[in-house]
Amino acid sequence: MRKMLLLFFLLHFISYGQKAVGLEICFEYQKSLKGFSAEKDADDALNDILAVIGAAKNFYLIPCDKINNALALTYKGERYIMYDKDFIYKINKATNDWSGKFILAHEVGHHINGHTRDFLIASMLDDQTKEKQREEELEADVFAGFIVAKLGASYNQIKDKKN
């Protein structure tokens, strides 16, 4: 009888352990679906953007959790675009699917327009005025608007919250 009770007791923990691992796998899979549903989706969006202007992909697209943003930067001579998948997901959910492409195109615009400085030395060299920062942000926005329009977004889809 003791052996039978011990067996039932152990089976409960083995079963619970399997369920816990299954739930962990499920949560990890769900996390991977946020933002661009996969890094491949972000990469495909980037390729679409670059195809509009005939530019080569000469920078790295890197998912970066918990930055609540996207940014273009240069590091040791290499160009990067970093994006938070959760941030893109929330923006797309609150607006429409063009928003994520607009954000990505905006960051490409910073690279195309020569706005990025090397991350390691930018703080030492960059005494940029607010006026210059605003000018660069506007240039990146104009570029992004051009790109999403060429990709097929209408003016109303870009300006309206939901479409």
Coordinates of C-alpha atoms in Angstrom, one line a residue:
M1 CA 0.0 0.0 0.0
R2 CA 2.8 2.4 0.9
K3 CA 4.5 1.7 -2.5
M4 CA 1.2 2.5 -4.2
L5 CA 0.8 5.8 -2.4
L6 CA 4.4 6.7 -3.1
L7 CA 3.8 5.9 -6.8
F8 CA 0.7 8.1 -7.0
F9 CA 2.6 10.9 -5.2
L10 CA 5.5 10.8 -7.6
L11 CA 3.3 10.6 -10.6
H12 CA 1.6 13.8 -9.6
F13 CA 4.9 15.6 -9.5
I14 CA 6.1 14.1 -12.8
S15 CA 2.8 15.1 -14.4
Y16 CA 3.0 18.6 -12.9
G17 CA 6.6 19.0 -14.1
Q18 CA 5.6 18.1 -17.6
K19 CA 2.7 20.6 -17.5
A20 CA 5.1 23.3 -16.2
V21 CA 7.5 22.7 -19.0
G22 CA 4.7 22.7 -21.5
L23 CA 3.4 26.0 -20.2
E24 CA 6.9 27.5 -20.3
I25 CA 7.2 26.5 -24.0
C26 CA 3.8 28.0 -24.7
F27 CA 4.7 31.3 -23.1
E28 CA 8.0 31.5 -25.0
Y29 CA 6.1 30.8 -28.2
Q30 CA 3.5 33.5 -27.5
K31 CA 6.3 36.0 -26.8
S32 CA 7.8 35.2 -30.1
L33 CA 4.6 36.3 -31.8
K34 CA 4.6 39.8 -30.6
G35 CA 5.6 42.8 -32.7
F36 CA 6.7 41.7 -36.1
S37 CA 5.5 38.1 -35.6
A38 CA 9.0 36.9 -36.2
E39 CA 12.4 38.4 -36.9
K40 CA 11.7 37.2 -40.5
D41 CA 8.7 39.5 -40.7
A42 CA 10.9 42.4 -39.7
D43 CA 13.6 41.4 -42.1
D44 CA 10.9 41.0 -44.9
A45 CA 9.6 44.5 -44.1
L46 CA 13.1 45.9 -44.3
N47 CA 13.7 44.2 -47.6
D48 CA 10.4 45.8 -49.0
I49 CA 11.6 49.2 -47.8
L50 CA 15.0 48.9 -49.4
A51 CA 13.5 47.6 -52.6
V52 CA 11.6 50.8 -53.0
I53 CA 14.8 52.9 -53.3
G54 CA 17.0 50.2 -54.7
A55 CA 19.3 50.2 -51.7
A56 CA 21.5 47.3 -50.5
K57 CA 21.0 46.0 -47.0
N58 CA 24.3 47.2 -45.5
F59 CA 23.2 47.3 -41.9
Y60 CA 22.0 44.8 -39.3
L61 CA 18.4 44.6 -38.0
I62 CA 18.4 43.5 -34.4
P63 CA 15.5 42.8 -32.0
C64 CA 16.2 44.5 -28.7
D65 CA 13.6 43.9 -25.9
K66 CA 12.6 46.5 -23.4
I67 CA 13.9 49.6 -25.2
N68 CA 10.3 50.6 -26.0
N69 CA 11.4 52.2 -29.2
A70 CA 13.4 51.7 -32.4
L71 CA 16.6 53.4 -33.3
A72 CA 19.3 53.7 -35.9
L73 CA 22.9 53.7 -34.8
T74 CA 26.4 53.0 -35.9
Y75 CA 28.7 51.0 -33.7
K76 CA 32.4 50.4 -34.6
G77 CA 31.8 51.3 -38.2
E78 CA 28.8 49.0 -38.6
R79 CA 25.2 50.3 -39.1
Y80 CA 22.3 48.9 -37.0
I81 CA 18.6 49.3 -36.6
M82 CA 17.4 48.1 -33.2
Y83 CA 13.7 47.5 -32.5
D84 CA 11.6 46.4 -29.6
K85 CA 9.1 43.7 -30.8
D86 CA 6.7 44.5 -28.0
F87 CA 6.8 48.2 -28.9
I88 CA 6.1 47.5 -32.6
Y89 CA 3.2 45.1 -31.6
K90 CA 1.6 47.7 -29.4
I91 CA 1.9 50.5 -32.0
N92 CA 0.4 48.2 -34.7
K93 CA -2.4 47.1 -32.4
A94 CA -3.3 50.7 -31.5
T95 CA -3.1 51.9 -35.1
N96 CA -2.6 49.6 -38.1
D97 CA -0.1 47.4 -39.8
W98 CA 1.5 50.3 -41.7
S99 CA 2.8 51.7 -38.4
G100 CA 5.5 49.1 -38.0
K101 CA 6.8 49.6 -41.5
F102 CA 6.7 53.4 -41.1
I103 CA 8.8 53.1 -37.9
L104 CA 11.3 50.8 -39.6
A105 CA 11.4 53.1 -42.7
H106 CA 11.9 56.1 -40.4
E107 CA 15.0 54.4 -38.9
V108 CA 16.3 53.5 -42.4
G109 CA 15.8 57.2 -43.2
H110 CA 18.2 58.2 -40.5
H111 CA 20.9 55.9 -42.1
I112 CA 20.1 57.1 -45.6
N113 CA 20.2 60.7 -44.6
G114 CA 23.5 60.4 -42.7
H115 CA 22.1 61.1 -39.3
T116 CA 23.7 58.3 -37.4
R117 CA 26.9 58.7 -35.4
D118 CA 29.1 56.0 -33.8
F119 CA 27.5 55.0 -30.5
L120 CA 30.8 54.9 -28.7
I121 CA 31.8 58.5 -29.4
A122 CA 28.5 60.2 -30.1
S123 CA 28.1 61.6 -26.6
M124 CA 31.5 63.2 -26.8
L125 CA 31.1 64.7 -30.3
D126 CA 27.4 65.4 -30.4
D127 CA 26.4 68.9 -29.2
Q128 CA 23.4 68.9 -31.6
T129 CA 20.8 71.6 -31.1
K130 CA 17.1 70.8 -30.6
E131 CA 16.5 72.5 -33.9
K132 CA 18.9 70.1 -35.7
Q133 CA 17.4 67.1 -33.9
R134 CA 13.9 68.1 -35.0
E135 CA 15.2 68.7 -38.6
E136 CA 16.7 65.1 -38.7
E137 CA 13.5 63.6 -37.2
L138 CA 11.4 65.4 -39.9
E139 CA 13.7 64.2 -42.7
A140 CA 13.4 60.6 -41.4
D141 CA 9.6 61.0 -41.3
V142 CA 9.4 62.4 -44.8
F143 CA 11.5 59.4 -46.0
A144 CA 9.2 57.0 -44.1
G145 CA 6.1 58.6 -45.6
F146 CA 7.5 58.3 -49.1
I147 CA 8.4 54.6 -48.5
V148 CA 5.0 53.5 -47.1
A149 CA 3.2 55.4 -49.9
K150 CA 5.3 53.6 -52.5
L151 CA 4.5 50.3 -50.8
G152 CA 0.8 51.0 -51.2
A153 CA -0.5 52.8 -48.1
S154 CA -3.0 55.6 -48.7
Y155 CA -2.8 58.9 -47.0
N156 CA -5.8 58.0 -44.9
Q157 CA -4.2 54.7 -43.8
I158 CA -1.1 56.6 -42.7
K159 CA -2.9 59.4 -40.8
D160 CA -5.8 57.4 -39.3
K161 CA -5.5 55.3 -36.2
K162 CA -7.3 52.2 -37.5
N163 CA -7.7 50.9 -41.1

